[in-house]
Tab-separated table of C-alpha atoms and ligand atoms in Angstrom:
chain	number	residue	atom	x	y	z
K	3	MET	CA	90.521	93.916	100.025
K	4	ARG	CA	87.160	92.514	101.172
K	5	HIS	CA	88.414	90.237	103.984
K	6	LEU	CA	91.803	89.252	105.395
K	7	LEU	CA	91.575	85.576	106.314
K	8	SER	CA	94.975	84.184	105.404
K	9	ALA	CA	98.410	85.371	104.373
K	10	ALA	CA	97.766	83.293	101.255
K	11	ASP	CA	95.012	85.787	100.289
K	12	LEU	CA	97.687	88.400	99.635
K	13	ASP	CA	99.547	88.684	96.370
K	14	ARG	CA	102.810	90.601	96.328
K	15	PRO	CA	101.392	93.980	95.173
K	16	THR	CA	98.637	93.830	97.799
K	17	ALA	CA	101.057	92.871	100.583
K	18	ILE	CA	103.353	95.728	99.582
K	19	GLN	CA	100.362	98.086	99.482
K	20	VAL	CA	99.528	97.104	103.077
K	21	LEU	CA	103.152	97.589	104.200
K	22	ASP	CA	103.438	100.948	102.435
K	23	THR	CA	100.123	102.133	103.889
K	24	ALA	CA	101.408	101.039	107.300
K	25	VAL	CA	104.476	103.255	106.812
K	26	GLN	CA	102.114	106.228	106.415
K	27	MET	CA	100.097	105.127	109.423
K	28	ALA	CA	103.260	104.722	111.525
K	29	ALA	CA	104.293	108.268	110.642
K	30	THR	CA	101.021	109.568	112.099
K	31	GLN	CA	101.649	107.652	115.305
K	32	ALA	CA	104.752	109.726	115.965
K	33	ARG	CA	102.597	112.879	116.045
K	34	GLU	CA	101.291	114.434	119.217
K	35	ILE	CA	97.698	113.908	118.099
K	36	LYS	CA	97.528	110.348	116.845
K	37	LYS	CA	93.859	110.158	115.920
K	38	LEU	CA	92.727	110.334	112.279
K	39	PRO	CA	89.146	110.806	111.056
K	40	THR	CA	89.456	108.113	108.380
K	41	LEU	CA	86.928	105.537	109.667
K	42	ARG	CA	84.502	107.884	111.405
K	43	GLY	CA	81.041	106.306	111.463
K	44	LYS	CA	82.329	102.750	110.969
K	45	THR	CA	81.933	100.064	113.627
K	46	VAL	CA	84.604	97.452	114.277
K	47	VAL	CA	83.814	94.483	116.512
K	48	ASN	CA	86.622	92.584	118.228
K	49	LEU	CA	85.279	89.054	118.648
K	50	PHE	CA	87.780	87.097	120.732
K	51	PHE	CA	87.000	83.457	121.557
K	52	GLU	CA	90.574	82.871	122.736
K	53	ASP	CA	92.925	84.662	125.132
K	54	SER	CA	94.835	87.592	123.777
K	55	THR	CA	96.579	90.600	125.193
K	56	ARG	CA	98.498	92.380	122.507
K	57	THR	CA	96.505	91.426	119.421
K	58	ARG	CA	93.162	92.510	120.887
K	59	ILE	CA	94.555	95.739	122.302
K	60	SER	CA	96.412	96.368	119.062
K	61	PHE	CA	93.269	96.037	116.922
K	62	GLU	CA	91.334	98.169	119.408
K	63	THR	CA	93.992	100.866	119.359
K	64	ALA	CA	94.219	100.742	115.565
K	65	ALA	CA	90.463	101.102	115.105
K	66	LYS	CA	90.242	103.929	117.652
K	67	ARG	CA	93.159	105.802	116.096
K	68	LEU	CA	91.155	105.751	112.858
K	69	SER	CA	88.039	107.068	114.708
K	70	ALA	CA	85.970	103.903	114.261
K	71	ASP	CA	83.589	102.834	117.019
K	72	VAL	CA	84.923	99.687	118.688
K	73	ILE	CA	82.951	96.970	120.431
K	74	ASN	CA	84.935	94.357	122.352
K	75	PHE	CA	83.256	90.989	122.636
K	76	ALA	CA	85.178	88.442	124.702
K	77	ALA	CA	83.350	85.247	123.885
K	78	LYS	CA	85.655	82.834	125.662
K	79	GLY	CA	83.857	80.425	127.938
K	80	SER	CA	80.703	80.032	125.878
K	81	SER	CA	79.253	76.556	126.341
K	82	VAL	CA	77.367	76.595	123.062
K	83	SER	CA	78.903	74.394	120.381
K	84	LYS	CA	81.280	76.318	118.168
K	85	GLY	CA	79.244	76.460	114.955
K	86	GLU	CA	76.066	77.557	116.689
K	87	SER	CA	77.693	80.084	118.930
K	88	LEU	CA	79.540	81.630	116.026
K	89	LYS	CA	76.369	81.899	113.966
K	90	ASP	CA	74.300	83.353	116.810
K	91	THR	CA	77.012	85.786	117.755
K	92	ALA	CA	77.591	86.816	114.171
K	93	GLN	CA	73.917	87.573	113.635
K	94	THR	CA	73.869	89.684	116.785
K	95	LEU	CA	76.833	91.661	115.520
K	96	GLN	CA	75.214	92.132	112.152
K	97	ALA	CA	72.107	93.481	113.893
K	98	MET	CA	74.305	95.976	115.748
K	99	GLY	CA	75.577	97.307	112.450
K	100	ALA	CA	79.153	96.049	112.524
K	101	ASP	CA	81.147	96.979	109.440
K	102	ALA	CA	84.108	94.743	110.248
K	103	VAL	CA	84.586	91.807	112.582
K	104	VAL	CA	88.047	91.020	113.891
K	105	ILE	CA	87.895	87.407	115.026
K	106	ARG	CA	90.205	85.188	117.052
K	107	HIS	CA	89.002	81.622	117.506
K	108	PRO	CA	90.536	78.342	118.702
K	109	ALA	CA	89.077	76.479	115.725
K	110	SER	CA	91.105	76.673	112.532
K	111	GLY	CA	88.799	77.921	109.766
K	112	ALA	CA	86.336	79.849	111.972
K	113	PRO	CA	87.051	83.215	110.272
K	114	HIS	CA	86.569	81.546	106.896
K	115	SER	CA	83.172	80.207	108.032
K	116	LEU	CA	82.185	83.646	109.247
K	117	ALA	CA	83.184	85.306	105.980
K	118	HIS	CA	81.655	82.733	103.661
K	119	SER	CA	78.704	81.292	105.578
K	120	GLY	CA	76.266	83.958	104.463
K	121	TRP	CA	75.442	84.654	108.146
K	122	VAL	CA	76.808	88.173	107.981
K	123	ASP	CA	77.696	90.785	105.440
K	124	THR	CA	80.637	92.381	107.255
K	125	ALA	CA	84.316	92.413	106.428
K	126	VAL	CA	86.158	89.695	108.374
K	127	ILE	CA	89.740	89.999	109.614
K	128	ASN	CA	91.431	86.938	111.049
K	129	ALA	CA	93.243	87.716	114.321
K	130	GLY	CA	94.399	84.106	114.736
K	131	ASP	CA	92.477	80.850	114.178
K	132	GLY	CA	93.653	77.677	115.913
K	133	THR	CA	97.000	76.570	114.547
K	134	HIS	CA	96.088	77.836	111.083
K	135	GLN	CA	96.669	81.516	110.280
K	136	HIS	CA	97.520	84.885	111.820
K	137	PRO	CA	97.930	87.150	108.797
K	138	THR	CA	98.271	90.509	110.573
K	139	GLN	CA	101.089	89.090	112.712
K	140	ALA	CA	102.935	88.074	109.538
K	141	LEU	CA	102.347	91.540	108.072
K	142	LEU	CA	103.714	93.269	111.150
K	143	ASP	CA	106.694	90.927	111.127
K	144	ALA	CA	107.353	91.693	107.448
K	145	PHE	CA	106.975	95.410	108.211
K	146	THR	CA	109.486	95.145	111.067
K	147	ILE	CA	112.021	93.212	108.979
K	148	ARG	CA	111.667	95.631	106.059
K	149	ARG	CA	112.044	98.620	108.332
K	150	HIS	CA	115.329	97.297	109.744
K	151	LEU	CA	116.993	95.561	106.861
K	152	SER	CA	117.607	96.261	103.221
K	153	PRO	CA	117.669	93.347	100.819
K	154	GLY	CA	121.100	91.788	101.288
K	155	GLY	CA	120.907	92.143	105.047
K	156	VAL	CA	122.341	95.618	105.478
K	157	ARG	CA	120.905	97.669	108.295
K	158	ARG	CA	119.120	100.766	107.069
K	159	VAL	CA	120.821	104.034	107.898
K	160	GLY	CA	119.362	106.374	110.508
K	161	PRO	CA	116.264	105.871	112.608
K	162	GLY	CA	113.931	103.838	110.455
K	163	GLY	CA	116.045	104.549	107.373
K	164	ASP	CA	114.027	104.808	104.156
K	165	GLN	CA	111.690	102.137	105.536
K	166	GLY	CA	111.894	100.221	102.290
K	167	VAL	CA	108.742	101.710	100.744
K	168	GLY	CA	107.747	99.722	97.672
K	169	ALA	CA	110.276	96.986	98.359
K	170	GLY	CA	109.845	93.322	99.199
K	171	LEU	CA	112.192	91.229	101.314
K	172	ASP	CA	114.153	89.802	98.418
K	173	GLY	CA	117.129	87.696	99.455
K	174	LEU	CA	116.751	88.297	103.197
K	175	ARG	CA	117.241	85.153	105.270
K	176	VAL	CA	114.812	84.540	108.117
K	177	ALA	CA	115.013	81.667	110.628
K	178	ILE	CA	111.767	80.804	112.443
K	179	ILE	CA	112.566	78.764	115.534
K	180	GLY	CA	110.640	76.623	117.990
K	181	ASP	CA	107.132	75.200	118.214
K	182	ILE	CA	106.283	75.265	114.509
K	183	LEU	CA	103.652	72.555	114.889
K	184	HIS	CA	101.214	74.685	116.896
K	185	SER	CA	102.131	78.024	115.355
K	186	ARG	CA	99.768	79.994	113.156
K	187	VAL	CA	102.440	82.709	113.262
K	188	ALA	CA	104.908	80.366	111.538
K	189	ARG	CA	102.377	79.267	108.903
K	190	SER	CA	101.408	82.830	108.006
K	191	ASN	CA	105.008	84.020	108.023
K	192	VAL	CA	106.271	81.221	105.786
K	193	GLN	CA	103.656	82.156	103.196
K	194	LEU	CA	104.028	85.919	103.401
K	195	LEU	CA	107.795	86.233	103.824
K	196	SER	CA	108.573	83.741	101.053
K	197	MET	CA	106.082	85.457	98.750
K	198	LEU	CA	107.923	88.728	99.435
K	199	GLY	CA	111.205	87.085	98.413
K	200	ALA	CA	112.738	86.083	101.751
K	201	GLU	CA	114.436	82.716	102.246
K	202	VAL	CA	112.800	81.137	105.270
K	203	THR	CA	114.244	78.293	107.350
K	204	LEU	CA	112.169	76.596	110.039
K	205	VAL	CA	114.048	75.165	113.009
K	206	GLY	CA	112.638	72.997	115.775
K	207	PRO	CA	112.718	69.533	117.296
K	208	PRO	CA	111.287	66.863	114.957
K	209	THR	CA	108.264	66.465	117.272
K	210	LEU	CA	107.333	70.129	116.807
K	211	VAL	CA	107.735	70.283	113.034
K	212	PRO	CA	104.491	69.412	111.221
K	213	ILE	CA	104.112	66.547	108.806
K	214	GLY	CA	103.997	67.835	105.228
K	215	VAL	CA	106.342	70.752	105.897
K	216	GLU	CA	108.374	69.701	102.860
K	217	THR	CA	105.588	71.101	100.666
K	218	TRP	CA	105.903	74.563	102.285
K	219	PRO	CA	107.984	77.242	100.549
K	220	CYS	CA	110.879	77.034	103.038
K	221	GLN	CA	113.767	74.931	104.306
K	222	THR	CA	113.611	72.899	107.517
K	223	SER	CA	116.346	72.039	110.010
K	224	TYR	CA	116.557	70.417	113.443
K	225	ASP	CA	119.924	72.036	114.190
K	226	LEU	CA	119.655	75.535	115.664
K	227	ASP	CA	123.394	76.165	115.986
K	228	GLY	CA	123.921	75.002	112.402
K	229	VAL	CA	121.320	77.495	111.124
K	230	LEU	CA	122.612	80.345	113.276
K	231	ALA	CA	126.100	79.704	111.871
K	232	THR	CA	124.767	80.539	108.382
K	233	GLY	CA	124.147	84.112	109.630
K	234	PRO	CA	120.400	84.717	109.229
K	235	ASP	CA	119.313	88.352	108.907
K	236	ALA	CA	116.334	87.865	111.224
K	237	VAL	CA	115.762	85.269	113.918
K	238	MET	CA	112.130	84.805	114.923
K	239	MET	CA	111.552	82.861	118.124
K	240	LEU	CA	108.197	81.142	118.673
K	241	ARG	CA	106.465	80.537	121.967
K	242	VAL	CA	106.244	76.945	123.175
K	243	GLN	CA	102.430	76.655	123.095
K	244	ARG	CA	101.801	74.416	126.082
K	245	GLU	CA	98.062	75.085	125.995
K	246	ARG	CA	97.946	73.264	122.642
K	247	MET	CA	99.994	70.305	123.876
K	248	GLY	CA	97.154	68.543	125.657
K	249	GLY	CA	98.240	68.782	129.256
K	250	GLY	CA	101.437	70.533	130.139
K	251	GLY	CA	103.676	69.790	127.183
K	252	GLY	CA	104.494	66.187	127.968
K	253	GLY	CA	105.795	64.127	125.096
K	254	PHE	CA	106.919	66.832	122.682
K	255	PHE	CA	110.325	67.314	124.317
K	256	PRO	CA	112.113	65.530	127.171
K	257	SER	CA	112.304	68.491	129.564
K	258	ALA	CA	112.176	72.271	129.558
K	259	ALA	CA	115.921	72.377	130.271
K	260	GLU	CA	116.643	70.142	127.295
K	261	TYR	CA	114.432	72.272	125.024
K	262	THR	CA	116.236	75.437	126.133
K	263	HIS	CA	119.615	73.792	125.637
K	264	SER	CA	118.853	72.767	122.040
K	265	TYR	CA	116.388	75.427	120.846
K	266	GLY	CA	116.531	78.364	123.246
K	267	LEU	CA	118.017	81.682	122.187
K	268	ASP	CA	120.441	83.191	124.677
K	269	ALA	CA	123.160	85.844	124.672
K	270	ARG	CA	125.789	83.239	123.754
K	271	ARG	CA	123.908	82.244	120.604
K	272	ILE	CA	123.086	85.874	119.732
K	273	ALA	CA	126.794	86.738	119.942
K	274	ARG	CA	127.419	84.395	116.998
K	275	LEU	CA	124.957	86.212	114.732
K	276	PRO	CA	126.055	88.857	112.244
K	277	GLU	CA	125.954	92.348	113.675
K	278	HIS	CA	122.976	93.449	111.608
K	279	SER	CA	120.730	90.506	112.596
K	280	ILE	CA	117.520	91.237	114.466
K	281	VAL	CA	115.786	89.068	117.076
K	282	MET	CA	111.988	88.804	116.986
K	283	HIS	CA	109.239	87.145	119.038
K	284	PRO	CA	105.470	87.585	118.529
K	285	GLY	CA	104.806	87.461	122.279
K	286	PRO	CA	103.836	86.401	124.792
K	287	MET	CA	107.325	85.148	125.666
K	288	ASN	CA	108.213	82.261	127.925
K	289	ARG	CA	111.346	83.918	129.274
K	290	GLY	CA	113.828	81.237	130.242
K	291	LEU	CA	112.316	78.621	127.911
K	292	GLU	CA	112.538	79.601	124.219
K	293	ILE	CA	114.325	82.887	124.912
K	294	SER	CA	116.508	83.971	127.809
K	295	ALA	CA	115.921	87.295	129.550
K	296	ASP	CA	119.214	88.696	128.264
K	297	ALA	CA	118.314	87.722	124.681
K	298	ALA	CA	114.825	89.227	124.988
K	299	ASP	CA	116.256	92.455	126.353
K	300	SER	CA	119.311	92.610	124.095
K	301	ALA	CA	120.002	95.479	121.715
K	302	ARG	CA	119.271	93.129	118.810
K	303	ALA	CA	115.732	92.427	119.997
K	304	VAL	CA	112.960	94.318	118.185
K	305	ILE	CA	110.185	92.650	120.176
K	306	VAL	CA	108.672	95.790	121.676
K	307	GLU	CA	108.896	97.484	118.312
K	308	GLN	CA	106.929	94.594	116.771
K	309	VAL	CA	104.079	95.508	119.120
K	310	ALA	CA	104.177	99.170	118.079
K	311	ASN	CA	104.361	98.205	114.409
K	312	GLY	CA	101.323	95.985	114.930
K	313	VAL	CA	99.152	99.050	115.497
K	314	ALA	CA	100.318	100.713	112.264
K	315	VAL	CA	99.855	97.517	110.251
K	316	ARG	CA	96.359	96.913	111.670
K	317	MET	CA	95.433	100.536	110.940
K	318	ALA	CA	96.501	99.882	107.344
K	319	VAL	CA	94.485	96.665	107.129
K	320	LEU	CA	91.356	98.246	108.634
K	321	TYR	CA	91.712	101.204	106.290
K	322	LEU	CA	92.161	99.047	103.188
K	323	VAL	CA	89.302	96.706	104.145
K	324	LEU	CA	86.826	99.390	105.217
K	325	ALA	CA	87.688	102.375	103.072
K	326	GLY	CA	90.468	101.425	100.719
K	327	ASP	CA	88.640	100.640	97.531
K	328	SER	CA	84.972	101.187	98.233
K	329	SER	CA	84.464	104.827	99.109
K	330	ALA	CA	85.510	107.609	96.773
K	331	GLU	CA	85.461	110.021	99.713
K	332	THR	CA	88.129	108.200	101.641
K	333	SER	CA	90.110	106.766	98.752
K	334	PRO	CA	93.796	107.694	98.754
K	335	ASP	CA	93.243	109.152	95.294
K	336	ALA	CA	90.401	111.444	96.287
K	337	GLY	CA	91.693	114.995	96.440
K	338	SER	CA	94.647	115.500	98.705
K	339	SER	CA	93.258	113.306	101.460
K	340	GLY	CA	94.820	109.875	101.800
K	341	PRO	CA	94.462	107.317	104.546
K	342	THR	CA	96.282	109.587	106.948
K	343	GLY	CA	94.466	112.752	105.936
K	344	ALA	CA	97.704	114.125	104.516
K	345	ALA	CA	98.694	114.666	100.922
K	346	LEU	CA	100.200	111.487	99.545
A	13	NCD	C1	100.673	84.676	118.829
A	13	NCD	C2	99.326	84.028	118.672
A	13	NCD	O1	98.398	84.298	119.417
A	13	NCD	O2	99.211	83.231	117.755
A	13	NCD	N1	100.675	85.798	119.642
A	13	NCD	C3	100.247	86.995	119.207
A	13	NCD	O3	99.319	87.104	118.445
A	13	NCD	N2	100.939	88.065	119.616
A	13	NCD	C4	101.710	83.709	119.205
A	13	NCD	C5	101.570	82.986	120.491
A	13	NCD	O4	100.531	83.004	121.157
A	13	NCD	O5	102.549	82.332	120.861
């Protein structure tokens, strides 16, 4: 893998390779000493032009756990026009010897420009661009679903079960609910989860479902209770992205109370789900709007686990991009030393 710009860049074997590598990485994170020497000498730059808590910290943690040097560059607030500032910044990073740039940017397509402009020669990982893509979020979501559910929607036995190594998500039914229009998480998940064999249904008010959705590999509904009654295996709530609604959210739905009534997940709605169903949210949550506090904190919710899984998945992506197929020394096939330094 040279770059990771979009979930659409991943074919099924590559996506499964990332998920399986993440299983190995997750196993190391249960050890007392979590740090691996795998990316010693490599430099990863976190280039964040947009607010982020968990994604930036997650990439930073992942890179540090693999012994890479990490530079955090919070570029938000720059007054230079986007193209220029990206080019100038990129050339500065190149001069500092960055091996990989993890970029979050409000403009859809910015990571693509960075990877293909010729400005830099580093690997580029998209950490969220505008309303376009967020591929590592989709990978961590797929990882979380696979870890909890076998194809057919049966909960895996024991803590973590067999973790589904080698498997896709064939036949699992996933409902993605809320502000689809502004959601790069939804776009990336529709592509990745459907490619892995899941049946995805998008649910939201007509104003928050994008035009052209009928060409996406999923079903669409405006009726949350109707979809929940079909017993989805995983329910993924999306944040209402007010910052992308041009001034407070006016116009997309009549009132917050009405949105919650029609599209909010609460304990009453969770009680109607099959027992094995899991509840997901990428964070940050608007508690009381798209998800109630009791739903967010319920035993079905795997929201905190999604955050932990994000570190393992990003370790896998950084490993595969920076060491996976280029260096014989660090290749999983070289001697007994795999990505986790353990025999594979
Ligand atoms: C998502 C994002 O930034 O796209 N959050 C995240 O990465 N954890 C979703 C969101 O902001 O609602």
